[in-house]
mmCIF file of C-alpha atoms in Angstrom:
data_model
loop_
_atom_site.group_PDB
_atom_site.id
_atom_site.type_symbol
_atom_site.label_atom_id
_atom_site.label_comp_id
_atom_site.label_asym_id
_atom_site.label_seq_id
_atom_site.Cartn_x
_atom_site.Cartn_y
_atom_site.Cartn_z
ATOM 1 C CA MET A 20 16.019 21.392 -6.096
ATOM 2 C CA PRO A 21 13.622 21.724 -3.116
ATOM 3 C CA ILE A 22 15.910 19.792 -0.753
ATOM 4 C CA THR A 23 19.201 21.561 -0.061
ATOM 5 C CA SER A 24 20.550 19.498 2.856
ATOM 6 C CA ASP A 25 21.978 15.978 2.686
ATOM 7 C CA TYR A 26 21.851 14.402 6.140
ATOM 8 C CA HIS A 27 23.343 10.957 5.574
ATOM 9 C CA LEU A 28 26.882 10.939 4.223
ATOM 10 C CA HIS A 29 29.947 8.722 4.625
ATOM 11 C CA SER A 30 33.582 9.414 3.929
ATOM 12 C CA SER A 31 36.785 7.414 4.295
ATOM 13 C CA PHE A 32 36.281 7.514 8.055
ATOM 14 C CA SER A 33 33.661 4.798 7.476
ATOM 15 C CA GLY A 34 34.950 1.323 6.720
ATOM 16 C CA ASP A 35 32.928 1.037 3.520
ATOM 17 C CA SER A 36 34.038 4.308 1.901
ATOM 18 C CA ASN A 37 37.314 5.410 0.339
ATOM 19 C CA THR A 38 36.251 8.985 -0.425
ATOM 20 C CA PRO A 39 38.110 11.767 1.416
ATOM 21 C CA MET A 40 35.851 14.011 3.453
ATOM 22 C CA GLU A 41 37.044 17.082 1.599
ATOM 23 C CA ASP A 42 35.948 15.565 -1.728
ATOM 24 C CA MET A 43 32.439 15.088 -0.354
ATOM 25 C CA ILE A 44 32.333 18.675 0.862
ATOM 26 C CA LEU A 45 33.504 20.031 -2.489
ATOM 27 C CA ARG A 46 30.853 17.954 -4.233
ATOM 28 C CA GLY A 47 28.215 19.375 -1.896
ATOM 29 C CA ILE A 48 29.293 22.914 -2.782
ATOM 30 C CA GLU A 49 29.203 22.021 -6.490
ATOM 31 C CA LEU A 50 25.636 20.728 -6.091
ATOM 32 C CA GLY A 51 24.530 23.928 -4.391
ATOM 33 C CA LEU A 52 23.794 22.337 -1.039
ATOM 34 C CA LYS A 53 23.443 24.683 1.910
ATOM 35 C CA LYS A 54 24.109 22.111 4.597
ATOM 36 C CA ILE A 55 25.489 18.570 4.869
ATOM 37 C CA CYS A 56 25.925 16.214 7.779
ATOM 38 C CA PHE A 57 28.478 13.424 7.902
ATOM 39 C CA THR A 58 27.128 10.330 9.635
ATOM 40 C CA GLU A 59 30.047 7.930 9.782
ATOM 41 C CA HIS A 60 29.372 4.353 10.795
ATOM 42 C CA MET A 61 29.670 3.321 14.431
ATOM 43 C CA ASP A 62 28.657 -0.314 14.769
ATOM 44 C CA PHE A 63 30.117 -1.808 17.901
ATOM 45 C CA ASP A 64 30.408 -5.602 17.888
ATOM 46 C CA TYR A 65 29.757 -5.969 14.172
ATOM 47 C CA PRO A 66 30.276 -9.653 13.264
ATOM 48 C CA ALA A 67 33.719 -10.083 11.748
ATOM 49 C CA THR A 68 34.034 -11.705 8.327
ATOM 50 C CA ALA A 69 36.720 -11.844 5.664
ATOM 51 C CA LYS A 70 35.219 -8.724 4.072
ATOM 52 C CA THR A 71 34.431 -6.932 7.332
ATOM 53 C CA PRO A 72 37.240 -7.657 9.803
ATOM 54 C CA GLU A 73 36.953 -6.774 13.476
ATOM 55 C CA ASN A 74 36.188 -3.081 14.092
ATOM 56 C CA TYR A 75 35.540 -2.504 10.385
ATOM 57 C CA PHE A 76 32.591 -0.253 11.252
ATOM 58 C CA VAL A 77 34.114 1.410 14.324
ATOM 59 C CA VAL A 78 35.066 4.987 13.497
ATOM 60 C CA ASN A 79 38.024 6.765 15.088
ATOM 61 C CA THR A 80 35.759 9.533 16.334
ATOM 62 C CA ASP A 81 38.498 11.863 17.557
ATOM 63 C CA SER A 82 40.236 11.832 14.164
ATOM 64 C CA TYR A 83 36.901 12.162 12.387
ATOM 65 C CA LEU A 84 35.941 15.192 14.478
ATOM 66 C CA TYR A 85 39.367 16.807 14.068
ATOM 67 C CA ASP A 86 39.166 16.672 10.276
ATOM 68 C CA LEU A 87 35.543 17.752 10.237
ATOM 69 C CA ILE A 88 36.258 20.873 12.305
ATOM 70 C CA ARG A 89 39.277 21.713 10.167
ATOM 71 C CA LEU A 90 37.295 21.395 6.929
ATOM 72 C CA ARG A 91 34.190 23.033 8.328
ATOM 73 C CA ASP A 92 36.269 26.117 9.101
ATOM 74 C CA LYS A 93 37.996 25.967 5.708
ATOM 75 C CA TYR A 94 34.703 26.042 3.803
ATOM 76 C CA ALA A 95 32.730 28.284 6.162
ATOM 77 C CA GLY A 96 30.560 30.637 4.148
ATOM 78 C CA GLN A 97 30.258 28.151 1.302
ATOM 79 C CA ILE A 98 28.499 25.271 3.052
ATOM 80 C CA VAL A 99 27.561 24.222 6.591
ATOM 81 C CA VAL A 100 29.223 20.950 7.632
ATOM 82 C CA ASN A 101 27.678 19.160 10.606
ATOM 83 C CA PHE A 102 28.915 16.379 12.872
ATOM 84 C CA GLY A 103 26.751 13.276 12.929
ATOM 85 C CA ILE A 104 26.933 9.546 13.480
ATOM 86 C CA GLU A 105 25.079 6.500 12.204
ATOM 87 C CA LEU A 106 24.803 4.331 15.278
ATOM 88 C CA GLY A 107 24.218 0.616 14.837
ATOM 89 C CA LEU A 108 21.707 -0.708 17.360
ATOM 90 C CA GLN A 109 21.852 -4.084 19.053
ATOM 91 C CA PRO A 110 20.061 -4.784 22.366
ATOM 92 C CA HIS A 111 23.203 -5.848 24.227
ATOM 93 C CA LEU A 112 24.938 -2.588 23.239
ATOM 94 C CA THR A 113 22.447 -0.251 24.928
ATOM 95 C CA LYS A 114 24.830 0.955 27.643
ATOM 96 C CA GLU A 115 27.824 1.201 25.316
ATOM 97 C CA ASN A 116 25.848 3.166 22.732
ATOM 98 C CA ALA A 117 24.407 5.471 25.390
ATOM 99 C CA LYS A 118 27.864 6.221 26.780
ATOM 100 C CA TYR A 119 29.254 6.844 23.313
ATOM 101 C CA VAL A 120 26.517 9.310 22.284
ATOM 102 C CA LYS A 121 27.028 11.289 25.498
ATOM 103 C CA THR A 122 30.786 11.479 24.950
ATOM 104 C CA TYR A 123 30.617 13.684 21.856
ATOM 105 C CA ASP A 124 28.726 16.842 20.975
ATOM 106 C CA PHE A 125 26.952 15.483 17.921
ATOM 107 C CA ASP A 126 24.644 17.574 15.779
ATOM 108 C CA PHE A 127 22.692 14.542 14.652
ATOM 109 C CA VAL A 128 22.348 10.842 15.498
ATOM 110 C CA ILE A 129 20.854 8.282 13.121
ATOM 111 C CA ALA A 130 19.849 4.960 14.663
ATOM 112 C CA SER A 131 20.201 2.090 12.208
ATOM 113 C CA LEU A 132 19.723 -1.649 12.350
ATOM 114 C CA HIS A 133 22.464 -3.347 10.349
ATOM 115 C CA ILE A 134 22.619 -6.463 12.529
ATOM 116 C CA CYS A 135 19.449 -8.408 13.303
ATOM 117 C CA ASN A 136 19.677 -10.821 16.223
ATOM 118 C CA ARG A 137 23.457 -11.060 15.767
ATOM 119 C CA LYS A 138 23.023 -11.841 12.057
ATOM 120 C CA ASP A 139 23.902 -9.677 9.069
ATOM 121 C CA PRO A 140 21.011 -9.581 6.547
ATOM 122 C CA TYR A 141 23.578 -9.005 3.803
ATOM 123 C CA LEU A 142 24.884 -12.529 4.247
ATOM 124 C CA PRO A 143 22.977 -15.288 2.383
ATOM 125 C CA ALA A 144 22.377 -17.233 5.584
ATOM 126 C CA PHE A 145 19.842 -14.656 6.796
ATOM 127 C CA PHE A 146 17.317 -15.582 4.104
ATOM 128 C CA GLU A 147 18.419 -19.154 3.584
ATOM 129 C CA SER A 148 15.599 -21.704 3.491
ATOM 130 C CA ARG A 149 12.847 -19.220 4.323
ATOM 131 C CA PRO A 150 10.702 -16.667 2.470
ATOM 132 C CA ASP A 151 11.540 -12.983 2.407
ATOM 133 C CA LYS A 152 8.485 -12.177 4.514
ATOM 134 C CA GLU A 153 9.833 -14.172 7.427
ATOM 135 C CA GLY A 154 13.164 -12.376 7.302
ATOM 136 C CA TYR A 155 11.516 -8.972 6.975
ATOM 137 C CA ARG A 156 9.252 -9.659 9.946
ATOM 138 C CA GLU A 157 12.217 -10.731 12.071
ATOM 139 C CA TYR A 158 13.992 -7.514 11.129
ATOM 140 C CA PHE A 159 11.033 -5.271 12.033
ATOM 141 C CA ALA A 160 10.591 -7.083 15.347
ATOM 142 C CA ALA A 161 14.267 -6.503 16.124
ATOM 143 C CA ALA A 162 13.918 -2.814 15.233
ATOM 144 C CA LEU A 163 10.998 -2.470 17.645
ATOM 145 C CA ASP A 164 12.919 -4.260 20.387
ATOM 146 C CA ASN A 165 15.860 -1.894 19.950
ATOM 147 C CA ILE A 166 13.672 1.224 20.019
ATOM 148 C CA ARG A 167 12.141 0.061 23.280
ATOM 149 C CA LYS A 168 15.601 -0.256 24.800
ATOM 150 C CA PHE A 169 17.390 2.777 23.359
ATOM 151 C CA THR A 170 16.034 6.198 22.402
ATOM 152 C CA ASN A 171 19.029 8.556 22.453
ATOM 153 C CA PHE A 172 18.883 9.187 18.726
ATOM 154 C CA ASP A 173 17.151 11.674 16.442
ATOM 155 C CA VAL A 174 15.818 9.616 13.538
ATOM 156 C CA PHE A 175 15.613 5.962 12.620
ATOM 157 C CA GLY A 176 17.523 5.420 9.396
ATOM 158 C CA HIS A 177 16.313 3.435 6.354
ATOM 159 C CA LEU A 178 13.690 1.687 8.458
ATOM 160 C CA ASP A 179 13.063 -1.100 5.942
ATOM 161 C CA TYR A 180 16.739 -1.462 5.007
ATOM 162 C CA VAL A 181 16.294 -5.250 5.017
ATOM 163 C CA VAL A 182 14.296 -5.193 1.756
ATOM 164 C CA ARG A 183 17.451 -4.094 -0.058
ATOM 165 C CA VAL A 184 18.839 -7.576 0.328
ATOM 166 C CA GLY A 185 15.806 -9.863 0.213
ATOM 167 C CA MET A 186 15.643 -12.391 -2.581
ATOM 168 C CA ASN A 187 12.804 -10.442 -4.242
ATOM 169 C CA LYS A 188 13.704 -7.080 -2.691
ATOM 170 C CA ASP A 189 10.496 -4.992 -2.508
ATOM 171 C CA ASN A 190 8.643 -6.597 -5.403
ATOM 172 C CA ASP A 191 6.333 -8.531 -3.073
ATOM 173 C CA TYR A 192 6.543 -6.202 -0.095
ATOM 174 C CA PHE A 193 3.408 -4.496 1.251
ATOM 175 C CA TYR A 194 2.686 -2.577 4.440
ATOM 176 C CA ASP A 195 -0.415 -4.607 5.267
ATOM 177 C CA ASP A 196 1.654 -7.790 5.582
ATOM 178 C CA TYR A 197 3.457 -6.223 8.569
ATOM 179 C CA ARG A 198 0.864 -3.700 9.753
ATOM 180 C CA ASP A 199 0.667 -5.092 13.286
ATOM 181 C CA ILE A 200 4.363 -4.630 14.016
ATOM 182 C CA LEU A 201 4.985 -1.570 11.828
ATOM 183 C CA ASP A 202 2.141 0.366 13.442
ATOM 184 C CA GLU A 203 3.612 -0.425 16.840
ATOM 185 C CA LEU A 204 7.087 0.541 15.683
ATOM 186 C CA LEU A 205 6.006 3.853 14.163
ATOM 187 C CA THR A 206 3.855 4.672 17.186
ATOM 188 C CA ALA A 207 6.869 4.101 19.419
ATOM 189 C CA LEU A 208 8.876 6.580 17.336
ATOM 190 C CA VAL A 209 6.104 9.171 17.448
ATOM 191 C CA ASN A 210 5.602 8.782 21.199
ATOM 192 C CA ALA A 211 9.333 9.202 21.788
ATOM 193 C CA ASP A 212 9.366 12.315 19.541
ATOM 194 C CA LYS A 213 11.769 10.638 17.135
ATOM 195 C CA GLY A 214 11.942 11.095 13.416
ATOM 196 C CA LEU A 215 12.157 8.974 10.325
ATOM 197 C CA GLU A 216 14.789 9.183 7.636
ATOM 198 C CA VAL A 217 13.946 9.037 3.937
ATOM 199 C CA ASN A 218 16.991 7.333 2.457
ATOM 200 C CA THR A 219 17.447 7.655 -1.289
ATOM 201 C CA GLY A 220 20.271 5.107 -1.293
ATOM 202 C CA ALA A 221 17.544 2.582 -2.112
ATOM 203 C CA ILE A 222 17.813 3.655 -5.741
ATOM 204 C CA SER A 223 21.174 1.955 -6.213
ATOM 205 C CA TYR A 224 19.636 -1.353 -5.049
ATOM 206 C CA GLY A 225 16.981 -1.307 -7.748
ATOM 207 C CA LEU A 226 14.036 -0.938 -5.361
ATOM 208 C CA ARG A 227 10.637 0.257 -6.539
ATOM 209 C CA GLU A 228 10.488 2.817 -3.739
ATOM 210 C CA LEU A 229 12.840 4.605 -1.391
ATOM 211 C CA ASN A 230 13.682 3.448 2.138
ATOM 212 C CA PRO A 231 11.320 3.370 3.846
ATOM 213 C CA SER A 232 8.446 2.631 1.505
ATOM 214 C CA ASN A 233 5.847 5.263 0.669
ATOM 215 C CA ALA A 234 3.310 3.411 2.802
ATOM 216 C CA ILE A 235 5.551 3.614 5.886
ATOM 217 C CA ILE A 236 6.160 7.337 5.373
ATOM 218 C CA LYS A 237 2.448 8.000 4.917
ATOM 219 C CA ARG A 238 1.501 5.925 7.966
ATOM 220 C CA PHE A 239 4.126 7.719 10.080
ATOM 221 C CA ARG A 240 2.431 11.013 9.184
ATOM 222 C CA GLU A 241 -1.050 9.603 9.924
ATOM 223 C CA LEU A 242 0.136 8.529 13.377
ATOM 224 C CA GLY A 243 1.391 12.031 14.135
ATOM 225 C CA GLY A 244 4.988 11.831 12.936
ATOM 226 C CA GLU A 245 6.437 15.210 11.991
ATOM 227 C CA ILE A 246 10.220 14.811 11.845
ATOM 228 C CA ILE A 247 11.561 13.651 8.486
ATOM 229 C CA THR A 248 15.177 13.967 7.351
ATOM 230 C CA ILE A 249 16.549 13.323 3.866
ATOM 231 C CA GLY A 250 19.778 11.463 3.227
ATOM 232 C CA SER A 251 21.441 10.044 0.136
ATOM 233 C CA ASP A 252 23.531 7.565 2.139
ATOM 234 C CA ALA A 253 26.299 8.497 -0.291
ATOM 235 C CA HIS A 254 29.730 6.925 0.130
ATOM 236 C CA THR A 255 31.065 8.702 -2.966
ATOM 237 C CA GLY A 256 30.531 12.209 -4.304
ATOM 238 C CA PRO A 257 28.516 11.246 -7.414
ATOM 239 C CA ASP A 258 25.791 9.675 -5.244
ATOM 240 C CA MET A 259 25.156 12.803 -3.168
ATOM 241 C CA THR A 260 21.564 14.138 -3.517
ATOM 242 C CA ARG A 261 20.680 11.265 -5.838
ATOM 243 C CA GLY A 262 16.881 10.979 -5.932
ATOM 244 C CA PHE A 263 16.219 14.113 -3.875
ATOM 245 C CA ASP A 264 13.603 15.493 -6.282
ATOM 246 C CA ARG A 265 11.845 12.156 -6.091
ATOM 247 C CA ALA A 266 12.039 12.231 -2.272
ATOM 248 C CA ALA A 267 10.407 15.677 -2.231
ATOM 249 C CA THR A 268 7.530 14.384 -4.359
ATOM 250 C CA VAL A 269 7.068 11.364 -2.088
ATOM 251 C CA LEU A 270 6.975 13.565 1.004
ATOM 252 C CA LYS A 271 4.358 15.849 -0.519
ATOM 253 C CA ASP A 272 2.242 12.866 -1.544
ATOM 254 C CA CYS A 273 2.481 11.489 2.001
ATOM 255 C CA GLY A 274 1.280 14.715 3.600
ATOM 256 C CA PHE A 275 4.539 16.436 4.572
ATOM 257 C CA LYS A 276 5.211 20.108 3.911
ATOM 258 C CA TYR A 277 8.616 20.245 5.571
ATOM 259 C CA TYR A 278 11.762 18.226 6.100
ATOM 260 C CA ALA A 279 14.046 18.548 9.115
ATOM 261 C CA VAL A 280 17.682 19.336 9.703
ATOM 262 C CA PHE A 281 19.478 19.081 13.037
ATOM 263 C CA ASP A 282 21.997 21.265 14.812
ATOM 264 C CA LYS A 283 23.215 20.259 18.268
ATOM 265 C CA ARG A 284 20.470 17.588 18.303
ATOM 266 C CA VAL A 285 17.700 20.183 17.827
ATOM 267 C CA ALA A 286 15.440 20.000 14.776
ATOM 268 C CA SER A 287 14.485 22.878 12.538
ATOM 269 C CA PHE A 288 12.152 22.625 9.576
ATOM 270 C CA ILE A 289 12.509 23.641 5.932
ATOM 271 C CA SER A 290 9.666 23.872 3.418
ATOM 272 C CA ILE A 291 9.735 21.510 0.456
ATOM 273 C CA TYR A 292 7.484 23.858 -1.541
#
């Protein structure tokens, strides 16, 4: 397996996972991974619903860090365990997110857009009475707006996450339909020296391609993007590294020779050949 680091993992410290952190670490060792990074959810002001009550995606960071350090020391020499966060962006949270990131000594920060203009794309109302393309365009515009307001992150996670939940998913989804805004978005990432995550969690949603699409990854490289991380977005052990061989092939086809890992917010690069 050319990719030996999984840089997007959730454990029971995230509201949507019941898997103990130690189980994820043991699975990583079993898979032969050299390095993993937990990126528990931190989504301030996530809209409360019956399924996601208030603070559902707010991690107890002190408890999370305590367990991570304890387990990192326990398995030292077998696997490297890094301290990351998946930070949910919303424009009105810029100051709160900035303060939070500065409070902890993270190895890695993923910026993600789970809430678009105070709406959750997972809820049917987001796509109600309009075509997928309109919802996707709104999502990309919101992502660009957030990047303009907040840049204290390392990579943007699953950039086209919204296609996971569209009525037709990515069956009628093409870069050229959003080229104007996606080019601007990717250029903003490149100019800010930020990276892009290849998220293989797309596989479980039945998508044709990973998140983001091959065309986005290729265009990011054409525009000068160099930083690419790989994450399974696993919430259970069996999903760790799922699709990593496929991700390596996609990266090669898109012009990348390396993928990145982060320690103390500094990138280093590993060959995929």
